[in-house]
mmCIF file with all atom_site columns, C-alpha atoms in Angstrom:
data_model
loop_
_atom_site.group_PDB
_atom_site.id
_atom_site.type_symbol
_atom_site.label_atom_id
_atom_site.label_alt_id
_atom_site.label_comp_id
_atom_site.label_asym_id
_atom_site.label_entity_id
_atom_site.label_seq_id
_atom_site.pdbx_PDB_ins_code
_atom_site.Cartn_x
_atom_site.Cartn_y
_atom_site.Cartn_z
_atom_site.occupancy
_atom_site.B_iso_or_equiv
_atom_site.pdbx_formal_charge
_atom_site.auth_seq_id
_atom_site.auth_comp_id
_atom_site.auth_asym_id
_atom_site.auth_atom_id
_atom_site.pdbx_PDB_model_num
ATOM 1   C CA . MET A 1 1   ? 162.674 -11.055 66.753 1.00 69.00 ? 1   MET A CA 1
ATOM 2   C CA . ILE A 1 2   ? 162.644 -8.291  69.135 1.00 76.00 ? 2   ILE A CA 1
ATOM 3   C CA . ARG A 1 3   ? 161.832 -5.771  66.709 1.00 70.00 ? 3   ARG A CA 1
ATOM 4   C CA . SER A 1 4   ? 158.721 -7.565  65.366 1.00 73.00 ? 4   SER A CA 1
ATOM 5   C CA . ARG A 1 5   ? 157.986 -7.937  69.149 1.00 75.00 ? 5   ARG A CA 1
ATOM 6   C CA . LEU A 1 6   ? 158.032 -3.969  69.312 1.00 69.00 ? 6   LEU A CA 1
ATOM 7   C CA . LEU A 1 7   ? 156.193 -2.632  66.480 1.00 70.00 ? 7   LEU A CA 1
ATOM 8   C CA . ALA A 1 8   ? 153.631 -5.497  67.606 1.00 73.00 ? 8   ALA A CA 1
ATOM 9   C CA . ALA A 1 9   ? 153.004 -3.523  71.373 1.00 73.00 ? 9   ALA A CA 1
ATOM 10  C CA . ALA A 1 10  ? 153.397 0.317   69.345 1.00 73.00 ? 10  ALA A CA 1
ATOM 11  C CA . ALA A 1 11  ? 150.843 -1.604  66.933 1.00 71.00 ? 11  ALA A CA 1
ATOM 12  C CA . LEU A 1 12  ? 148.331 -2.458  70.167 1.00 67.00 ? 12  LEU A CA 1
ATOM 13  C CA . ALA A 1 13  ? 149.405 0.257   72.693 1.00 66.00 ? 13  ALA A CA 1
ATOM 14  C CA . CYS A 1 14  ? 148.041 2.519   69.096 1.00 64.00 ? 14  CYS A CA 1
ATOM 15  C CA . ALA A 1 15  ? 144.663 0.112   69.074 1.00 63.00 ? 15  ALA A CA 1
ATOM 16  C CA . ALA A 1 16  ? 144.690 0.764   72.098 1.00 58.00 ? 16  ALA A CA 1
ATOM 17  C CA . CYS A 1 17  ? 144.585 4.454   72.846 1.00 60.00 ? 17  CYS A CA 1
ATOM 18  C CA . GLY A 1 18  ? 141.330 4.540   70.010 1.00 60.00 ? 18  GLY A CA 1
ATOM 19  C CA . SER A 1 19  ? 143.713 5.964   66.702 1.00 59.00 ? 19  SER A CA 1
ATOM 20  C CA . SER A 1 20  ? 143.157 4.922   63.380 1.00 66.00 ? 20  SER A CA 1
ATOM 21  C CA . PRO A 1 21  ? 146.097 3.650   61.536 1.00 66.00 ? 21  PRO A CA 1
ATOM 22  C CA . PRO A 1 22  ? 147.712 6.217   59.090 1.00 70.00 ? 22  PRO A CA 1
ATOM 23  C CA . PRO A 1 23  ? 145.177 6.437   55.401 1.00 73.00 ? 23  PRO A CA 1
ATOM 24  C CA . PRO A 1 24  ? 147.540 4.984   52.285 1.00 76.00 ? 24  PRO A CA 1
ATOM 25  C CA . PRO A 1 25  ? 149.176 7.581   50.489 1.00 78.00 ? 25  PRO A CA 1
ATOM 26  C CA . ARG A 1 26  ? 147.135 9.152   47.837 1.00 80.00 ? 26  ARG A CA 1
ATOM 27  C CA . ARG A 1 27  ? 147.679 8.084   44.109 1.00 81.00 ? 27  ARG A CA 1
ATOM 28  C CA . PRO A 1 28  ? 148.042 11.034  41.879 1.00 81.00 ? 28  PRO A CA 1
ATOM 29  C CA . ALA A 1 29  ? 145.370 12.734  39.791 1.00 80.00 ? 29  ALA A CA 1
ATOM 30  C CA . PRO A 1 30  ? 145.093 12.172  36.829 1.00 81.00 ? 30  PRO A CA 1
ATOM 31  C CA . PRO A 1 31  ? 145.696 14.820  33.416 1.00 82.00 ? 31  PRO A CA 1
ATOM 32  C CA . PRO A 1 32  ? 142.778 16.189  32.537 1.00 81.00 ? 32  PRO A CA 1
ATOM 33  C CA . ALA A 1 33  ? 142.300 14.895  28.892 1.00 81.00 ? 33  ALA A CA 1
ATOM 34  C CA . PRO A 1 34  ? 142.997 18.348  25.582 1.00 80.00 ? 34  PRO A CA 1
ATOM 35  C CA . PRO A 1 35  ? 140.332 19.617  24.724 1.00 77.00 ? 35  PRO A CA 1
ATOM 36  C CA . LYS A 1 36  ? 139.319 18.134  21.221 1.00 75.00 ? 36  LYS A CA 1
ATOM 37  C CA . PRO A 1 37  ? 138.995 21.086  18.087 1.00 71.00 ? 37  PRO A CA 1
ATOM 38  C CA . VAL A 1 38  ? 134.967 21.760  17.654 1.00 64.00 ? 38  VAL A CA 1
ATOM 39  C CA . ASP A 1 39  ? 133.315 23.059  15.054 1.00 62.00 ? 39  ASP A CA 1
ATOM 40  C CA . ASP A 1 40  ? 131.097 25.577  14.333 1.00 57.00 ? 40  ASP A CA 1
ATOM 41  C CA . GLU A 1 41  ? 128.649 24.138  12.157 1.00 58.00 ? 41  GLU A CA 1
ATOM 42  C CA . ALA A 1 42  ? 128.706 21.283  14.508 1.00 58.00 ? 42  ALA A CA 1
ATOM 43  C CA . ALA A 1 43  ? 128.928 22.341  17.933 1.00 59.00 ? 43  ALA A CA 1
ATOM 44  C CA . ALA A 1 44  ? 125.450 24.527  18.664 1.00 61.00 ? 44  ALA A CA 1
ATOM 45  C CA . PRO A 1 45  ? 122.421 21.795  17.279 1.00 62.00 ? 45  PRO A CA 1
ATOM 46  C CA . ALA A 1 46  ? 120.283 24.627  15.248 1.00 63.00 ? 46  ALA A CA 1
ATOM 47  C CA . PRO A 1 47  ? 116.955 25.324  17.524 1.00 60.00 ? 47  PRO A CA 1
ATOM 48  C CA . THR A 1 48  ? 113.688 23.904  15.728 1.00 72.00 ? 48  THR A CA 1
ATOM 49  C CA . THR A 1 49  ? 111.471 25.925  17.983 1.00 76.00 ? 49  THR A CA 1
ATOM 50  C CA . MET A 1 50  ? 112.020 29.427  19.726 1.00 73.00 ? 50  MET A CA 1
ATOM 51  C CA . TYR A 1 51  ? 109.880 32.009  21.432 1.00 74.00 ? 51  TYR A CA 1
ATOM 52  C CA . VAL A 1 52  ? 108.948 35.495  21.361 1.00 74.00 ? 52  VAL A CA 1
ATOM 53  C CA . TYR A 1 53  ? 107.315 37.013  23.405 1.00 73.00 ? 53  TYR A CA 1
ATOM 54  C CA . SER A 1 54  ? 104.394 39.781  21.850 1.00 70.00 ? 54  SER A CA 1
ATOM 55  C CA . PRO A 1 55  ? 102.909 41.747  24.477 1.00 69.00 ? 55  PRO A CA 1
ATOM 56  C CA . ILE A 1 56  ? 100.531 42.899  21.790 1.00 66.00 ? 56  ILE A CA 1
ATOM 57  C CA . GLY A 1 57  ? 96.824  42.500  23.023 1.00 67.00 ? 57  GLY A CA 1
ATOM 58  C CA . LYS A 1 58  ? 98.245  41.574  26.297 1.00 73.00 ? 58  LYS A CA 1
ATOM 59  C CA . ARG A 1 59  ? 97.669  43.588  29.946 1.00 72.00 ? 59  ARG A CA 1
ATOM 60  C CA . ASP A 1 60  ? 100.983 45.447  31.122 1.00 72.00 ? 60  ASP A CA 1
ATOM 61  C CA . PRO A 1 61  ? 101.695 43.349  34.555 1.00 75.00 ? 61  PRO A CA 1
ATOM 62  C CA . PHE A 1 62  ? 103.060 46.528  35.919 1.00 76.00 ? 62  PHE A CA 1
ATOM 63  C CA . GLN A 1 63  ? 100.022 48.988  35.467 1.00 72.00 ? 63  GLN A CA 1
ATOM 64  C CA . ASN A 1 64  ? 98.191  50.412  38.606 1.00 71.00 ? 64  ASN A CA 1
ATOM 65  C CA . VAL A 1 65  ? 94.438  48.627  37.598 1.00 66.00 ? 65  VAL A CA 1
ATOM 66  C CA . PHE A 1 66  ? 93.245  51.518  41.077 1.00 68.00 ? 66  PHE A CA 1
ATOM 67  C CA . GLY A 1 67  ? 94.964  54.425  39.515 1.00 63.00 ? 67  GLY A CA 1
ATOM 68  C CA . ASN A 1 68  ? 94.407  55.988  36.998 1.00 52.00 ? 68  ASN A CA 1
ATOM 69  C CA . LYS A 1 69  ? 95.853  57.202  33.738 1.00 50.00 ? 69  LYS A CA 1
ATOM 70  C CA . GLU A 1 70  ? 97.406  60.324  33.601 1.00 51.00 ? 70  GLU A CA 1
ATOM 71  C CA . ASN A 1 71  ? 97.285  60.022  29.974 1.00 50.00 ? 71  ASN A CA 1
ATOM 72  C CA . ASN A 1 72  ? 93.033  59.390  29.951 1.00 52.00 ? 72  ASN A CA 1
ATOM 73  C CA . PRO A 1 73  ? 91.636  60.902  33.371 1.00 52.00 ? 73  PRO A CA 1
ATOM 74  C CA . VAL A 1 74  ? 88.037  60.428  34.379 1.00 57.00 ? 74  VAL A CA 1
ATOM 75  C CA . ARG A 1 75  ? 85.343  61.124  32.787 1.00 61.00 ? 75  ARG A CA 1
ATOM 76  C CA . VAL A 1 76  ? 82.253  61.991  33.892 1.00 61.00 ? 76  VAL A CA 1
ATOM 77  C CA . GLU A 1 77  ? 78.938  61.105  31.860 1.00 64.00 ? 77  GLU A CA 1
ATOM 78  C CA . GLY A 1 78  ? 77.135  64.861  30.597 1.00 70.00 ? 78  GLY A CA 1
ATOM 79  C CA . ARG A 1 79  ? 79.503  67.120  31.768 1.00 77.00 ? 79  ARG A CA 1
ATOM 80  C CA . LYS A 1 80  ? 82.051  68.810  29.663 1.00 85.00 ? 80  LYS A CA 1
ATOM 81  C CA . PRO A 1 81  ? 85.256  69.322  31.081 1.00 85.00 ? 81  PRO A CA 1
ATOM 82  C CA . THR A 1 82  ? 86.259  72.150  32.506 1.00 86.00 ? 82  THR A CA 1
ATOM 83  C CA . PRO A 1 83  ? 90.337  74.391  31.394 1.00 88.00 ? 83  PRO A CA 1
ATOM 84  C CA . LEU A 1 84  ? 91.602  73.184  34.599 1.00 89.00 ? 84  LEU A CA 1
ATOM 85  C CA . GLN A 1 85  ? 91.086  69.972  34.424 1.00 90.00 ? 85  GLN A CA 1
ATOM 86  C CA . ARG A 1 86  ? 93.753  69.591  31.887 1.00 91.00 ? 86  ARG A CA 1
ATOM 87  C CA . TRP A 1 87  ? 95.863  69.674  34.850 1.00 89.00 ? 87  TRP A CA 1
ATOM 88  C CA . SER A 1 88  ? 96.455  67.543  38.334 1.00 88.00 ? 88  SER A CA 1
ATOM 89  C CA . LEU A 1 89  ? 96.169  69.106  41.307 1.00 88.00 ? 89  LEU A CA 1
ATOM 90  C CA . ASP A 1 90  ? 99.430  69.633  42.678 1.00 86.00 ? 90  ASP A CA 1
ATOM 91  C CA . GLN A 1 91  ? 100.535 71.319  39.029 1.00 89.00 ? 91  GLN A CA 1
ATOM 92  C CA . LEU A 1 92  ? 98.010  74.414  39.928 1.00 90.00 ? 92  LEU A CA 1
ATOM 93  C CA . ARG A 1 93  ? 99.259  76.767  41.825 1.00 89.00 ? 93  ARG A CA 1
ATOM 94  C CA . LEU A 1 94  ? 96.631  78.959  44.541 1.00 91.00 ? 94  LEU A CA 1
ATOM 95  C CA . SER A 1 95  ? 97.294  82.914  43.515 1.00 89.00 ? 95  SER A CA 1
ATOM 96  C CA . LEU A 1 96  ? 94.810  84.590  45.699 1.00 89.00 ? 96  LEU A CA 1
ATOM 97  C CA . THR A 1 97  ? 91.714  84.314  47.567 1.00 92.00 ? 97  THR A CA 1
ATOM 98  C CA . VAL A 1 98  ? 88.196  86.933  47.501 1.00 92.00 ? 98  VAL A CA 1
ATOM 99  C CA . THR A 1 99  ? 86.211  85.890  50.693 1.00 91.00 ? 99  THR A CA 1
ATOM 100 C CA . GLY A 1 100 ? 84.373  88.491  53.389 1.00 88.00 ? 100 GLY A CA 1
ATOM 101 C CA . THR A 1 101 ? 81.666  88.225  50.097 1.00 88.00 ? 101 THR A CA 1
ATOM 102 C CA . SER A 1 102 ? 78.479  85.943  49.505 1.00 89.00 ? 102 SER A CA 1
ATOM 103 C CA . SER A 1 103 ? 80.432  84.194  46.362 1.00 91.00 ? 103 SER A CA 1
ATOM 104 C CA . PRO A 1 104 ? 84.366  83.947  47.466 1.00 94.00 ? 104 PRO A CA 1
ATOM 105 C CA . MET A 1 105 ? 86.154  83.475  44.759 1.00 94.00 ? 105 MET A CA 1
ATOM 106 C CA . ALA A 1 106 ? 90.106  82.103  44.296 1.00 95.00 ? 106 ALA A CA 1
ATOM 107 C CA . MET A 1 107 ? 92.536  82.562  41.516 1.00 94.00 ? 107 MET A CA 1
ATOM 108 C CA . LEU A 1 108 ? 94.575  79.459  40.306 1.00 93.00 ? 108 LEU A CA 1
ATOM 109 C CA . GLU A 1 109 ? 97.436  79.707  38.175 1.00 92.00 ? 109 GLU A CA 1
ATOM 110 C CA . ASP A 1 110 ? 97.697  76.831  35.674 1.00 91.00 ? 110 ASP A CA 1
ATOM 111 C CA . PRO A 1 111 ? 101.716 75.581  35.047 1.00 89.00 ? 111 PRO A CA 1
ATOM 112 C CA . GLU A 1 112 ? 101.583 77.356  31.379 1.00 91.00 ? 112 GLU A CA 1
ATOM 113 C CA . ASN A 1 113 ? 101.114 80.402  34.059 1.00 89.00 ? 113 ASN A CA 1
ATOM 114 C CA . ARG A 1 114 ? 97.193  81.993  33.094 1.00 91.00 ? 114 ARG A CA 1
ATOM 115 C CA . GLY A 1 115 ? 95.249  82.576  35.906 1.00 92.00 ? 115 GLY A CA 1
ATOM 116 C CA . TRP A 1 116 ? 91.529  80.568  35.880 1.00 93.00 ? 116 TRP A CA 1
ATOM 117 C CA . PRO A 1 117 ? 89.039  82.589  38.192 1.00 94.00 ? 117 PRO A CA 1
ATOM 118 C CA . VAL A 1 118 ? 86.910  79.695  40.493 1.00 95.00 ? 118 VAL A CA 1
ATOM 119 C CA . ARG A 1 119 ? 83.803  79.123  42.679 1.00 94.00 ? 119 ARG A CA 1
ATOM 120 C CA . LEU A 1 120 ? 82.427  76.961  44.624 1.00 94.00 ? 120 LEU A CA 1
ATOM 121 C CA . GLY A 1 121 ? 80.928  74.238  42.281 1.00 93.00 ? 121 GLY A CA 1
ATOM 122 C CA . ASP A 1 122 ? 84.410  74.542  40.055 1.00 93.00 ? 122 ASP A CA 1
ATOM 123 C CA . PHE A 1 123 ? 85.773  70.753  39.206 1.00 93.00 ? 123 PHE A CA 1
ATOM 124 C CA . VAL A 1 124 ? 88.945  71.654  38.582 1.00 94.00 ? 124 VAL A CA 1
ATOM 125 C CA . GLY A 1 125 ? 92.164  68.553  38.150 1.00 91.00 ? 125 GLY A CA 1
ATOM 126 C CA . LYS A 1 126 ? 92.361  65.614  36.848 1.00 88.00 ? 126 LYS A CA 1
ATOM 127 C CA . ASN A 1 127 ? 89.648  63.750  38.736 1.00 86.00 ? 127 ASN A CA 1
ATOM 128 C CA . TRP A 1 128 ? 87.204  65.946  38.645 1.00 89.00 ? 128 TRP A CA 1
ATOM 129 C CA . GLY A 1 129 ? 88.106  67.540  42.149 1.00 91.00 ? 129 GLY A CA 1
ATOM 130 C CA . LYS A 1 130 ? 85.005  69.834  43.235 1.00 93.00 ? 130 LYS A CA 1
ATOM 131 C CA . VAL A 1 131 ? 86.129  73.069  44.792 1.00 94.00 ? 131 VAL A CA 1
ATOM 132 C CA . THR A 1 132 ? 84.413  73.139  48.545 1.00 95.00 ? 132 THR A CA 1
ATOM 133 C CA . ALA A 1 133 ? 85.404  75.272  50.695 1.00 94.00 ? 133 ALA A CA 1
ATOM 134 C CA . ILE A 1 134 ? 87.379  78.711  49.782 1.00 94.00 ? 134 ILE A CA 1
ATOM 135 C CA . GLN A 1 135 ? 89.198  80.603  53.324 1.00 92.00 ? 135 GLN A CA 1
ATOM 136 C CA . ARG A 1 136 ? 91.270  83.456  53.372 1.00 89.00 ? 136 ARG A CA 1
ATOM 137 C CA . ASP A 1 137 ? 94.770  81.867  53.104 1.00 89.00 ? 137 ASP A CA 1
ATOM 138 C CA . GLN A 1 138 ? 93.646  78.287  50.987 1.00 92.00 ? 138 GLN A CA 1
ATOM 139 C CA . ILE A 1 139 ? 91.318  76.585  48.785 1.00 94.00 ? 139 ILE A CA 1
ATOM 140 C CA . VAL A 1 140 ? 89.639  72.893  49.704 1.00 94.00 ? 140 VAL A CA 1
ATOM 141 C CA . VAL A 1 141 ? 88.702  70.949  46.803 1.00 94.00 ? 141 VAL A CA 1
ATOM 142 C CA . THR A 1 142 ? 87.159  67.410  47.306 1.00 93.00 ? 142 THR A CA 1
ATOM 143 C CA . GLU A 1 143 ? 87.880  64.494  45.269 1.00 90.00 ? 143 GLU A CA 1
ATOM 144 C CA . THR A 1 144 ? 86.379  61.121  45.064 1.00 87.00 ? 144 THR A CA 1
ATOM 145 C CA . ILE A 1 145 ? 88.620  57.969  45.387 1.00 82.00 ? 145 ILE A CA 1
ATOM 146 C CA . THR A 1 146 ? 86.495  54.575  44.691 1.00 82.00 ? 146 THR A CA 1
ATOM 147 C CA . ASP A 1 147 ? 87.768  51.682  46.850 1.00 79.00 ? 147 ASP A CA 1
ATOM 148 C CA . HIS A 1 148 ? 87.853  48.282  43.845 1.00 79.00 ? 148 HIS A CA 1
ATOM 149 C CA . SER A 1 149 ? 87.089  45.618  46.711 1.00 80.00 ? 149 SER A CA 1
ATOM 150 C CA . THR A 1 150 ? 84.302  47.066  48.072 1.00 83.00 ? 150 THR A CA 1
ATOM 151 C CA . GLY A 1 151 ? 83.291  49.439  45.806 1.00 81.00 ? 151 GLY A CA 1
ATOM 152 C CA . ARG A 1 152 ? 82.887  52.080  48.376 1.00 84.00 ? 152 ARG A CA 1
ATOM 153 C CA . VAL A 1 153 ? 83.462  55.598  47.747 1.00 84.00 ? 153 VAL A CA 1
ATOM 154 C CA . TYR A 1 154 ? 85.390  57.820  49.617 1.00 85.00 ? 154 TYR A CA 1
ATOM 155 C CA . PRO A 1 155 ? 85.529  61.102  49.834 1.00 88.00 ? 155 PRO A CA 1
ATOM 156 C CA . GLN A 1 156 ? 89.027  63.167  49.584 1.00 88.00 ? 156 GLN A CA 1
ATOM 157 C CA . ASN A 1 157 ? 89.593  66.678  50.567 1.00 91.00 ? 157 ASN A CA 1
ATOM 158 C CA . ILE A 1 158 ? 92.631  68.395  49.133 1.00 90.00 ? 158 ILE A CA 1
ATOM 159 C CA . LYS A 1 159 ? 94.289  71.754  50.336 1.00 91.00 ? 159 LYS A CA 1
ATOM 160 C CA . ILE A 1 160 ? 95.758  74.362  48.374 1.00 91.00 ? 160 ILE A CA 1
ATOM 161 C CA . MET A 1 161 ? 97.231  76.814  50.161 1.00 89.00 ? 161 MET A CA 1
ATOM 162 C CA . VAL A 1 162 ? 98.362  80.295  48.845 1.00 87.00 ? 162 VAL A CA 1
ATOM 163 C CA . PRO A 1 163 ? 102.368 80.735  49.361 1.00 82.00 ? 163 PRO A CA 1
ATOM 164 C CA . GLU A 1 164 ? 104.040 82.622  51.762 1.00 77.00 ? 164 GLU A CA 1
ATOM 165 C CA . SER A 1 165 ? 106.679 85.718  50.746 1.00 77.00 ? 165 SER A CA 1
ATOM 166 C CA . LYS A 1 166 ? 109.664 86.300  52.542 1.00 80.00 ? 166 LYS A CA 1
ATOM 167 C CA . GLU A 1 167 ? 107.921 89.042  54.496 1.00 82.00 ? 167 GLU A CA 1
ATOM 168 C CA . GLU A 1 168 ? 105.166 87.428  55.301 1.00 75.00 ? 168 GLU A CA 1
ATOM 169 C CA . GLU A 1 169 ? 107.043 84.659  56.888 1.00 76.00 ? 169 GLU A CA 1
ATOM 170 C CA . ARG A 1 170 ? 109.295 87.039  58.711 1.00 80.00 ? 170 ARG A CA 1
ATOM 171 C CA . ASP A 1 171 ? 106.187 88.979  59.959 1.00 78.00 ? 171 ASP A CA 1
ATOM 172 C CA . LEU A 1 172 ? 105.027 85.597  61.661 1.00 75.00 ? 172 LEU A CA 1
ATOM 173 C CA . ARG A 1 173 ? 107.609 84.670  63.356 1.00 79.00 ? 173 ARG A CA 1
ATOM 174 C CA . ALA A 1 174 ? 107.667 88.109  65.041 1.00 80.00 ? 174 ALA A CA 1
ATOM 175 C CA . LEU A 1 175 ? 103.840 88.102  66.024 1.00 77.00 ? 175 LEU A CA 1
ATOM 176 C CA . LYS A 1 176 ? 104.305 84.248  68.081 1.00 77.00 ? 176 LYS A CA 1
ATOM 177 C CA . ASP A 1 177 ? 108.024 85.690  69.253 1.00 81.00 ? 177 ASP A CA 1
ATOM 178 C CA . GLY A 1 178 ? 105.026 88.193  70.979 1.00 78.00 ? 178 GLY A CA 1
ATOM 179 C CA . GLU A 1 179 ? 107.157 91.058  69.104 1.00 74.00 ? 179 GLU A CA 1
ATOM 180 C CA . GLU A 1 180 ? 103.453 93.696  68.564 1.00 73.00 ? 180 GLU A CA 1
ATOM 181 C CA . MET A 1 181 ? 102.895 94.376  65.401 1.00 65.00 ? 181 MET A CA 1
ATOM 182 C CA . VAL A 1 182 ? 102.273 97.826  64.388 1.00 67.00 ? 182 VAL A CA 1
ATOM 183 C CA . PRO A 1 183 ? 101.902 99.791  60.929 1.00 65.00 ? 183 PRO A CA 1
ATOM 184 C CA . SER A 1 184 ? 105.310 101.344 58.826 1.00 60.00 ? 184 SER A CA 1
ATOM 185 C CA . ALA A 1 185 ? 104.345 104.573 59.530 1.00 57.00 ? 185 ALA A CA 1
ATOM 186 C CA . MET A 1 186 ? 103.851 105.084 63.581 1.00 52.00 ? 186 MET A CA 1
ATOM 187 C CA . ARG A 1 187 ? 107.329 102.975 63.389 1.00 51.00 ? 187 ARG A CA 1
ATOM 188 C CA . ASP A 1 188 ? 108.681 105.734 62.590 1.00 51.00 ? 188 ASP A CA 1
ATOM 189 C CA . ARG A 1 189 ? 107.450 107.995 65.869 1.00 52.00 ? 189 ARG A CA 1
#
C-alpha cells in the first residue's frame, strides 16, 4: 500500500511539473515484401501516340530577329554590292591612308590579304557602311542601324585604325615622355 501511494505521489509530481508520461514502445516496421518477377512484355504498356518535334516550317527561337544574318547580308535596292562587302568591318584591316589631297584615299586589306583602294562615299562591309572620312591614321565608316521597335534609323560611326608598328609605338612613347625627336643623321653628330 505504501508502494502504491509512493507511485501515485510520483505520478502527481510528474503531472505537476508538466512533463508527459513516456510514450509506449514502438513496434518494429514489418519487413518489405519481396519484389515480384516482372515480364518484359507486361511491364510497360506500349504508348498509343508519341509526339516528335519537327522544326520544319518553324522559326528558330534562339535566332536574333533584330540582327543581320551572317550569310544573308542587307540588300539595298538598285545597287550591286562591292567586293569589299563580302566581309564584315572587323575582318578588314586598314593598311595606309593618303590625305592632304582633294580626294583622299585609303587601302583596305581583306582576310585573303588583297588590297582594295577606297575613297569617300565607297560602300564597305556587309551592312552597307559608307566611308565618310579618311584621316591620317584612320577611316570612318558610317552604318545605319534601324530600331525595329520604333522604326527610327540611327547612324553609327565605326573607326578603322592603321595598326602602329613597334618603332612607331616607341617613338610616340618617347614624345609623350618629353624626349626631343631628332632625325637619325643628326643624332650621329
